[in-house]
């Protein structure tokens, strides 16, 4: 399926990574969370996208804090705290 049908232009631009658009985006079923996770497949890697308007600021702050304190946390490669 053409992913551009499912996404807005700003979302497609956000998902551009190293000059490449994803080949496939697949929802990951969540069980006890309102967060929406997606597997985003690029030609040379697969990334996980978390789309969560309500909690993203907190998640980013906690991840930054824990990383600064030398805890291992998933690397946040991109973030848009305004639009998404």
PDB file of N, CA and C in Angstrom:
ATOM      1  N   UNK A   1       0.848  -1.185   0.000  1.00  0.00           N
ATOM      2  CA  UNK A   1       0.000   0.000   0.000  1.00  0.00           C
ATOM      3  C   UNK A   1       0.887   1.239   0.000  1.00  0.00           C
ATOM      4  N   UNK A   2       0.498   2.238  -0.729  1.00  0.00           N
ATOM      5  CA  UNK A   2       1.233   3.492  -0.798  1.00  0.00           C
ATOM      6  C   UNK A   2       1.107   4.220   0.536  1.00  0.00           C
ATOM      7  N   UNK A   3       2.229   4.415   1.228  1.00  0.00           N
ATOM      8  CA  UNK A   3       2.159   5.038   2.549  1.00  0.00           C
ATOM      9  C   UNK A   3       1.770   6.503   2.480  1.00  0.00           C
ATOM     10  N   UNK A   4       1.999   7.156   1.345  1.00  0.00           N
ATOM     11  CA  UNK A   4       1.643   8.571   1.246  1.00  0.00           C
ATOM     12  C   UNK A   4       0.134   8.783   1.309  1.00  0.00           C
ATOM     13  N   UNK A   5      -0.643   7.747   1.025  1.00  0.00           N
ATOM     14  CA  UNK A   5      -2.098   7.850   1.136  1.00  0.00           C
ATOM     15  C   UNK A   5      -2.504   7.952   2.603  1.00  0.00           C
ATOM     16  N   UNK A   6      -1.740   7.323   3.485  1.00  0.00           N
ATOM     17  CA  UNK A   6      -2.086   7.249   4.895  1.00  0.00           C
ATOM     18  C   UNK A   6      -1.538   8.400   5.724  1.00  0.00           C
ATOM     19  N   UNK A   7      -0.577   9.149   5.186  1.00  0.00           N
ATOM     20  CA  UNK A   7       0.110  10.163   5.969  1.00  0.00           C
ATOM     21  C   UNK A   7      -0.006  11.539   5.336  1.00  0.00           C
ATOM     22  N   UNK A   8       0.018  12.546   6.176  1.00  0.00           N
ATOM     23  CA  UNK A   8       0.027  13.920   5.684  1.00  0.00           C
ATOM     24  C   UNK A   8       1.444  14.270   5.231  1.00  0.00           C
ATOM     25  N   UNK A   9       1.574  15.362   4.479  1.00  0.00           N
ATOM     26  CA  UNK A   9       2.901  15.795   4.030  1.00  0.00           C
ATOM     27  C   UNK A   9       3.856  16.062   5.198  1.00  0.00           C
ATOM     28  N   UNK A  10       3.410  16.766   6.270  1.00  0.00           N
ATOM     29  CA  UNK A  10       4.328  16.966   7.405  1.00  0.00           C
ATOM     30  C   UNK A  10       4.760  15.649   8.056  1.00  0.00           C
ATOM     31  N   UNK A  11       3.855  14.676   8.127  1.00  0.00           N
ATOM     32  CA  UNK A  11       4.214  13.374   8.698  1.00  0.00           C
ATOM     33  C   UNK A  11       5.234  12.654   7.816  1.00  0.00           C
ATOM     34  N   UNK A  12       5.042  12.703   6.505  1.00  0.00           N
ATOM     35  CA  UNK A  12       6.008  12.085   5.594  1.00  0.00           C
ATOM     36  C   UNK A  12       7.369  12.756   5.717  1.00  0.00           C
ATOM     37  N   UNK A  13       7.383  14.077   5.796  1.00  0.00           N
ATOM     38  CA  UNK A  13       8.644  14.808   5.939  1.00  0.00           C
ATOM     39  C   UNK A  13       9.334  14.424   7.242  1.00  0.00           C
ATOM     40  N   UNK A  14       8.558  14.296   8.317  1.00  0.00           N
ATOM     41  CA  UNK A  14       9.128  13.907   9.603  1.00  0.00           C
ATOM     42  C   UNK A  14       9.747  12.514   9.533  1.00  0.00           C
ATOM     43  N   UNK A  15       9.119  11.611   8.810  1.00  0.00           N
ATOM     44  CA  UNK A  15       9.597  10.234   8.723  1.00  0.00           C
ATOM     45  C   UNK A  15      10.772  10.059   7.766  1.00  0.00           C
ATOM     46  N   UNK A  16      11.094  11.104   7.001  1.00  0.00           N
ATOM     47  CA  UNK A  16      12.265  11.023   6.135  1.00  0.00           C
ATOM     48  C   UNK A  16      13.496  10.881   7.024  1.00  0.00           C
ATOM     49  N   UNK A  17      14.302   9.869   6.774  1.00  0.00           N
ATOM     50  CA  UNK A  17      15.464   9.586   7.609  1.00  0.00           C
ATOM     51  C   UNK A  17      16.657   9.338   6.707  1.00  0.00           C
ATOM     52  N   UNK A  18      17.697  10.126   6.874  1.00  0.00           N
ATOM     53  CA  UNK A  18      18.896  10.031   6.028  1.00  0.00           C
ATOM     54  C   UNK A  18      18.539  10.178   4.556  1.00  0.00           C
ATOM     55  N   UNK A  19      17.579  11.050   4.267  1.00  0.00           N
ATOM     56  CA  UNK A  19      17.174  11.308   2.893  1.00  0.00           C
ATOM     57  C   UNK A  19      16.278  10.248   2.284  1.00  0.00           C
ATOM     58  N   UNK A  20      15.837   9.291   3.089  1.00  0.00           N
ATOM     59  CA  UNK A  20      15.014   8.196   2.568  1.00  0.00           C
ATOM     60  C   UNK A  20      13.656   8.180   3.250  1.00  0.00           C
ATOM     61  N   UNK A  21      12.641   7.860   2.460  1.00  0.00           N
ATOM     62  CA  UNK A  21      11.308   7.664   3.018  1.00  0.00           C
ATOM     63  C   UNK A  21      11.128   6.190   3.361  1.00  0.00           C
ATOM     64  N   UNK A  22      10.259   5.899   4.324  1.00  0.00           N
ATOM     65  CA  UNK A  22      10.046   4.494   4.678  1.00  0.00           C
ATOM     66  C   UNK A  22       9.406   3.710   3.541  1.00  0.00           C
ATOM     67  N   UNK A  23       9.738   2.437   3.482  1.00  0.00           N
ATOM     68  CA  UNK A  23       9.136   1.538   2.506  1.00  0.00           C
ATOM     69  C   UNK A  23       7.835   0.954   3.031  1.00  0.00           C
ATOM     70  N   UNK A  24       7.749   0.862   4.347  1.00  0.00           N
ATOM     71  CA  UNK A  24       6.578   0.227   4.959  1.00  0.00           C
ATOM     72  C   UNK A  24       6.398   0.771   6.374  1.00  0.00           C
ATOM     73  N   UNK A  25       5.146   0.956   6.773  1.00  0.00           N
ATOM     74  CA  UNK A  25       4.806   1.350   8.139  1.00  0.00           C
ATOM     75  C   UNK A  25       3.731   0.390   8.622  1.00  0.00           C
ATOM     76  N   UNK A  26       4.026  -0.298   9.726  1.00  0.00           N
ATOM     77  CA  UNK A  26       3.110  -1.299  10.254  1.00  0.00           C
ATOM     78  C   UNK A  26       2.772  -0.976  11.698  1.00  0.00           C
ATOM     79  N   UNK A  27       1.487  -0.895  12.032  1.00  0.00           N
ATOM     80  CA  UNK A  27       1.123  -0.668  13.439  1.00  0.00           C
ATOM     81  C   UNK A  27       1.563  -1.845  14.306  1.00  0.00           C
ATOM     82  N   UNK A  28       2.029  -1.525  15.498  1.00  0.00           N
ATOM     83  CA  UNK A  28       2.352  -2.540  16.498  1.00  0.00           C
ATOM     84  C   UNK A  28       1.230  -2.489  17.521  1.00  0.00           C
ATOM     85  N   UNK A  29       0.601  -3.606  17.747  1.00  0.00           N
ATOM     86  CA  UNK A  29      -0.555  -3.659  18.642  1.00  0.00           C
ATOM     87  C   UNK A  29      -0.092  -3.424  20.076  1.00  0.00           C
ATOM     88  N   UNK A  30      -0.722  -2.447  20.733  1.00  0.00           N
ATOM     89  CA  UNK A  30      -0.414  -2.198  22.141  1.00  0.00           C
ATOM     90  C   UNK A  30      -1.480  -2.858  23.000  1.00  0.00           C
ATOM     91  N   UNK A  31      -1.110  -3.172  24.221  1.00  0.00           N
ATOM     92  CA  UNK A  31      -2.043  -3.887  25.079  1.00  0.00           C
ATOM     93  C   UNK A  31      -2.664  -3.000  26.147  1.00  0.00           C
ATOM     94  N   UNK A  32      -1.862  -2.306  26.919  1.00  0.00           N
ATOM     95  CA  UNK A  32      -2.409  -1.556  28.053  1.00  0.00           C
ATOM     96  C   UNK A  32      -1.997  -0.094  28.010  1.00  0.00           C
ATOM     97  N   UNK A  33      -1.833   0.435  26.828  1.00  0.00           N
ATOM     98  CA  UNK A  33      -1.353   1.801  26.702  1.00  0.00           C
ATOM     99  C   UNK A  33      -2.135   2.533  25.623  1.00  0.00           C
ATOM    100  N   UNK A  34      -2.247   3.830  25.790  1.00  0.00           N
ATOM    101  CA  UNK A  34      -2.865   4.657  24.756  1.00  0.00           C
ATOM    102  C   UNK A  34      -1.854   5.072  23.689  1.00  0.00           C
ATOM    103  N   UNK A  35      -0.588   4.808  23.942  1.00  0.00           N
ATOM    104  CA  UNK A  35       0.432   5.157  22.955  1.00  0.00           C
ATOM    105  C   UNK A  35       0.249   4.312  21.698  1.00  0.00           C
ATOM    106  N   UNK A  36       0.594   4.907  20.567  1.00  0.00           N
ATOM    107  CA  UNK A  36       0.534   4.189  19.291  1.00  0.00           C
ATOM    108  C   UNK A  36       1.961   3.967  18.808  1.00  0.00           C
ATOM    109  N   UNK A  37       2.292   2.704  18.575  1.00  0.00           N
ATOM    110  CA  UNK A  37       3.619   2.342  18.096  1.00  0.00           C
ATOM    111  C   UNK A  37       3.513   1.801  16.678  1.00  0.00           C
ATOM    112  N   UNK A  38       4.558   2.101  15.889  1.00  0.00           N
ATOM    113  CA  UNK A  38       4.609   1.649  14.506  1.00  0.00           C
ATOM    114  C   UNK A  38       6.015   1.144  14.200  1.00  0.00           C
ATOM    115  N   UNK A  39       6.105   0.102  13.415  1.00  0.00           N
ATOM    116  CA  UNK A  39       7.379  -0.368  12.880  1.00  0.00           C
ATOM    117  C   UNK A  39       7.541   0.336  11.534  1.00  0.00           C
ATOM    118  N   UNK A  40       8.627   1.076  11.396  1.00  0.00           N
ATOM    119  CA  UNK A  40       8.880   1.864  10.194  1.00  0.00           C
ATOM    120  C   UNK A  40      10.113   1.271   9.505  1.00  0.00           C
ATOM    121  N   UNK A  41       9.887   0.725   8.306  1.00  0.00           N
ATOM    122  CA  UNK A  41      10.942   0.003   7.590  1.00  0.00           C
ATOM    123  C   UNK A  41      11.525   0.892   6.492  1.00  0.00           C
ATOM    124  N   UNK A  42      12.844   1.067   6.564  1.00  0.00           N
ATOM    125  CA  UNK A  42      13.608   1.803   5.553  1.00  0.00           C
ATOM    126  C   UNK A  42      14.458   0.792   4.782  1.00  0.00           C
ATOM    127  N   UNK A  43      15.066   1.200   3.668  1.00  0.00           N
ATOM    128  CA  UNK A  43      15.877   0.248   2.906  1.00  0.00           C
ATOM    129  C   UNK A  43      17.011  -0.391   3.720  1.00  0.00           C
ATOM    130  N   UNK A  44      17.568   0.343   4.679  1.00  0.00           N
ATOM    131  CA  UNK A  44      18.739  -0.163   5.394  1.00  0.00           C
ATOM    132  C   UNK A  44      18.553  -0.331   6.903  1.00  0.00           C
ATOM    133  N   UNK A  45      17.353  -0.095   7.418  1.00  0.00           N
ATOM    134  CA  UNK A  45      17.117  -0.254   8.857  1.00  0.00           C
ATOM    135  C   UNK A  45      15.632  -0.245   9.157  1.00  0.00           C
ATOM    136  N   UNK A  46      15.305  -0.694  10.342  1.00  0.00           N
ATOM    137  CA  UNK A  46      13.931  -0.650  10.829  1.00  0.00           C
ATOM    138  C   UNK A  46      13.929   0.118  12.142  1.00  0.00           C
ATOM    139  N   UNK A  47      13.008   1.063  12.264  1.00  0.00           N
ATOM    140  CA  UNK A  47      12.903   1.884  13.469  1.00  0.00           C
ATOM    141  C   UNK A  47      11.510   1.736  14.063  1.00  0.00           C
ATOM    142  N   UNK A  48      11.377   2.135  15.318  1.00  0.00           N
ATOM    143  CA  UNK A  48      10.090   2.129  15.996  1.00  0.00           C
ATOM    144  C   UNK A  48       9.655   3.573  16.196  1.00  0.00           C
ATOM    145  N   UNK A  49       8.431   3.871  15.806  1.00  0.00           N
ATOM    146  CA  UNK A  49       7.844   5.200  15.966  1.00  0.00           C
ATOM    147  C   UNK A  49       6.809   5.133  17.075  1.00  0.00           C
ATOM    148  N   UNK A  50       6.888   6.073  17.993  1.00  0.00           N
ATOM    149  CA  UNK A  50       5.876   6.199  19.039  1.00  0.00           C
ATOM    150  C   UNK A  50       5.163   7.524  18.820  1.00  0.00           C
ATOM    151  N   UNK A  51       3.873   7.441  18.619  1.00  0.00           N
ATOM    152  CA  UNK A  51       3.074   8.639  18.402  1.00  0.00           C
ATOM    153  C   UNK A  51       2.135   8.777  19.595  1.00  0.00           C
ATOM    154  N   UNK A  52       2.410   9.786  20.416  1.00  0.00           N
ATOM    155  CA  UNK A  52       1.665   9.953  21.656  1.00  0.00           C
ATOM    156  C   UNK A  52       1.627  11.426  22.025  1.00  0.00           C
ATOM    157  N   UNK A  53       0.558  12.081  21.694  1.00  0.00           N
ATOM    158  CA  UNK A  53       0.457  13.513  21.936  1.00  0.00           C
ATOM    159  C   UNK A  53       0.437  13.868  23.414  1.00  0.00           C
ATOM    160  N   UNK A  54      -0.190  13.052  24.227  1.00  0.00           N
ATOM    161  CA  UNK A  54      -0.374  13.418  25.633  1.00  0.00           C
ATOM    162  C   UNK A  54       0.877  13.266  26.478  1.00  0.00           C
ATOM    163  N   UNK A  55       1.712  12.297  26.177  1.00  0.00           N
ATOM    164  CA  UNK A  55       2.822  11.988  27.070  1.00  0.00           C
ATOM    165  C   UNK A  55       4.201  12.196  26.455  1.00  0.00           C
ATOM    166  N   UNK A  56       4.286  12.693  25.234  1.00  0.00           N
ATOM    167  CA  UNK A  56       5.588  12.727  24.589  1.00  0.00           C
ATOM    168  C   UNK A  56       6.576  13.665  25.267  1.00  0.00           C
ATOM    169  N   UNK A  57       6.117  14.811  25.792  1.00  0.00           N
ATOM    170  CA  UNK A  57       7.044  15.713  26.476  1.00  0.00           C
ATOM    171  C   UNK A  57       7.672  15.015  27.679  1.00  0.00           C
ATOM    172  N   UNK A  58       6.846  14.349  28.478  1.00  0.00           N
ATOM    173  CA  UNK A  58       7.348  13.628  29.654  1.00  0.00           C
ATOM    174  C   UNK A  58       8.315  12.524  29.246  1.00  0.00           C
ATOM    175  N   UNK A  59       7.961  11.770  28.221  1.00  0.00           N
ATOM    176  CA  UNK A  59       8.804  10.666  27.761  1.00  0.00           C
ATOM    177  C   UNK A  59      10.173  11.180  27.333  1.00  0.00           C
ATOM    178  N   UNK A  60      10.203  12.265  26.569  1.00  0.00           N
ATOM    179  CA  UNK A  60      11.464  12.827  26.082  1.00  0.00           C
ATOM    180  C   UNK A  60      12.300  13.348  27.249  1.00  0.00           C
ATOM    181  N   UNK A  61      11.676  14.053  28.182  1.00  0.00           N
ATOM    182  CA  UNK A  61      12.409  14.579  29.338  1.00  0.00           C
ATOM    183  C   UNK A  61      13.003  13.457  30.181  1.00  0.00           C
ATOM    184  N   UNK A  62      12.229  12.426  30.436  1.00  0.00           N
ATOM    185  CA  UNK A  62      12.723  11.308  31.248  1.00  0.00           C
ATOM    186  C   UNK A  62      13.846  10.570  30.516  1.00  0.00           C
ATOM    187  N   UNK A  63      13.680  10.340  29.226  1.00  0.00           N
ATOM    188  CA  UNK A  63      14.723   9.665  28.445  1.00  0.00           C
ATOM    189  C   UNK A  63      16.009  10.483  28.446  1.00  0.00           C
ATOM    190  N   UNK A  64      15.903  11.797  28.264  1.00  0.00           N
ATOM    191  CA  UNK A  64      17.087  12.662  28.294  1.00  0.00           C
ATOM    192  C   UNK A  64      17.765  12.612  29.662  1.00  0.00           C
ATOM    193  N   UNK A  65      16.972  12.687  30.722  1.00  0.00           N
ATOM    194  CA  UNK A  65      17.520  12.642  32.079  1.00  0.00           C
ATOM    195  C   UNK A  65      18.241  11.319  32.335  1.00  0.00           C
ATOM    196  N   UNK A  66      17.583  10.208  32.024  1.00  0.00           N
ATOM    197  CA  UNK A  66      18.184   8.900  32.269  1.00  0.00           C
ATOM    198  C   UNK A  66      19.454   8.699  31.445  1.00  0.00           C
ATOM    199  N   UNK A  67      19.442   9.145  30.208  1.00  0.00           N
ATOM    200  CA  UNK A  67      20.624   9.041  29.359  1.00  0.00           C
ATOM    201  C   UNK A  67      21.776   9.856  29.952  1.00  0.00           C
ATOM    202  N   UNK A  68      21.477  11.060  30.392  1.00  0.00           N
ATOM    203  CA  UNK A  68      22.484  11.929  31.017  1.00  0.00           C
ATOM    204  C   UNK A  68      23.068  11.278  32.270  1.00  0.00           C
ATOM    205  N   UNK A  69      22.272  10.506  32.978  1.00  0.00           N
ATOM    206  CA  UNK A  69      22.713   9.818  34.201  1.00  0.00           C
ATOM    207  C   UNK A  69      23.329   8.448  33.899  1.00  0.00           C
ATOM    208  N   UNK A  70      23.626   8.190  32.633  1.00  0.00           N
ATOM    209  CA  UNK A  70      24.316   6.975  32.184  1.00  0.00           C
ATOM    210  C   UNK A  70      23.457   5.708  32.212  1.00  0.00           C
ATOM    211  N   UNK A  71      22.135   5.855  32.229  1.00  0.00           N
ATOM    212  CA  UNK A  71      21.259   4.691  32.099  1.00  0.00           C
ATOM    213  C   UNK A  71      21.081   4.385  30.617  1.00  0.00           C
ATOM    214  N   UNK A  72      20.936   3.122  30.292  1.00  0.00           N
ATOM    215  CA  UNK A  72      20.689   2.742  28.908  1.00  0.00           C
ATOM    216  C   UNK A  72      19.208   2.919  28.597  1.00  0.00           C
ATOM    217  N   UNK A  73      18.927   3.763  27.649  1.00  0.00           N
ATOM    218  CA  UNK A  73      17.552   4.008  27.203  1.00  0.00           C
ATOM    219  C   UNK A  73      17.545   4.003  25.682  1.00  0.00           C
ATOM    220  N   UNK A  74      16.401   3.708  25.067  1.00  0.00           N
ATOM    221  CA  UNK A  74      16.340   3.770  23.602  1.00  0.00           C
ATOM    222  C   UNK A  74      16.695   5.176  23.119  1.00  0.00           C
ATOM    223  N   UNK A  75      17.485   5.235  22.070  1.00  0.00           N
ATOM    224  CA  UNK A  75      17.881   6.524  21.511  1.00  0.00           C
ATOM    225  C   UNK A  75      16.700   7.148  20.774  1.00  0.00           C
ATOM    226  N   UNK A  76      16.446   8.412  21.045  1.00  0.00           N
ATOM    227  CA  UNK A  76      15.409   9.154  20.325  1.00  0.00           C
ATOM    228  C   UNK A  76      16.105   9.827  19.146  1.00  0.00           C
ATOM    229  N   UNK A  77      15.813   9.351  17.944  1.00  0.00           N
ATOM    230  CA  UNK A  77      16.490   9.844  16.750  1.00  0.00           C
ATOM    231  C   UNK A  77      15.891  11.137  16.234  1.00  0.00           C
ATOM    232  N   UNK A  78      14.592  11.300  16.437  1.00  0.00           N
ATOM    233  CA  UNK A  78      13.881  12.487  15.967  1.00  0.00           C
ATOM    234  C   UNK A  78      12.713  12.741  16.890  1.00  0.00           C
ATOM    235  N   UNK A  79      12.377  14.013  17.052  1.00  0.00           N
ATOM    236  CA  UNK A  79      11.192  14.347  17.840  1.00  0.00           C
ATOM    237  C   UNK A  79      10.589  15.633  17.317  1.00  0.00           C
ATOM    238  N   UNK A  80       9.298  15.719  17.415  1.00  0.00           N
ATOM    239  CA  UNK A  80       8.555  16.929  17.067  1.00  0.00           C
ATOM    240  C   UNK A  80       7.527  17.119  18.170  1.00  0.00           C
ATOM    241  N   UNK A  81       7.852  17.969  19.116  1.00  0.00           N
ATOM    242  CA  UNK A  81       6.994  18.163  20.277  1.00  0.00           C
ATOM    243  C   UNK A  81       5.889  19.178  20.024  1.00  0.00           C
ATOM    244  N   UNK A  82       5.846  19.727  18.824  1.00  0.00           N
ATOM    245  CA  UNK A  82       4.834  20.744  18.510  1.00  0.00           C
ATOM    246  C   UNK A  82       3.710  20.178  17.649  1.00  0.00           C
ATOM    247  N   UNK A  83       4.057  19.466  16.583  1.00  0.00           N
ATOM    248  CA  UNK A  83       3.055  19.055  15.595  1.00  0.00           C
ATOM    249  C   UNK A  83       2.459  17.684  15.821  1.00  0.00           C
ATOM    250  N   UNK A  84       3.182  16.801  16.442  1.00  0.00           N
ATOM    251  CA  UNK A  84       2.704  15.424  16.555  1.00  0.00           C
ATOM    252  C   UNK A  84       2.532  15.089  18.000  1.00  0.00           C
TER     253      UNK A  84
END
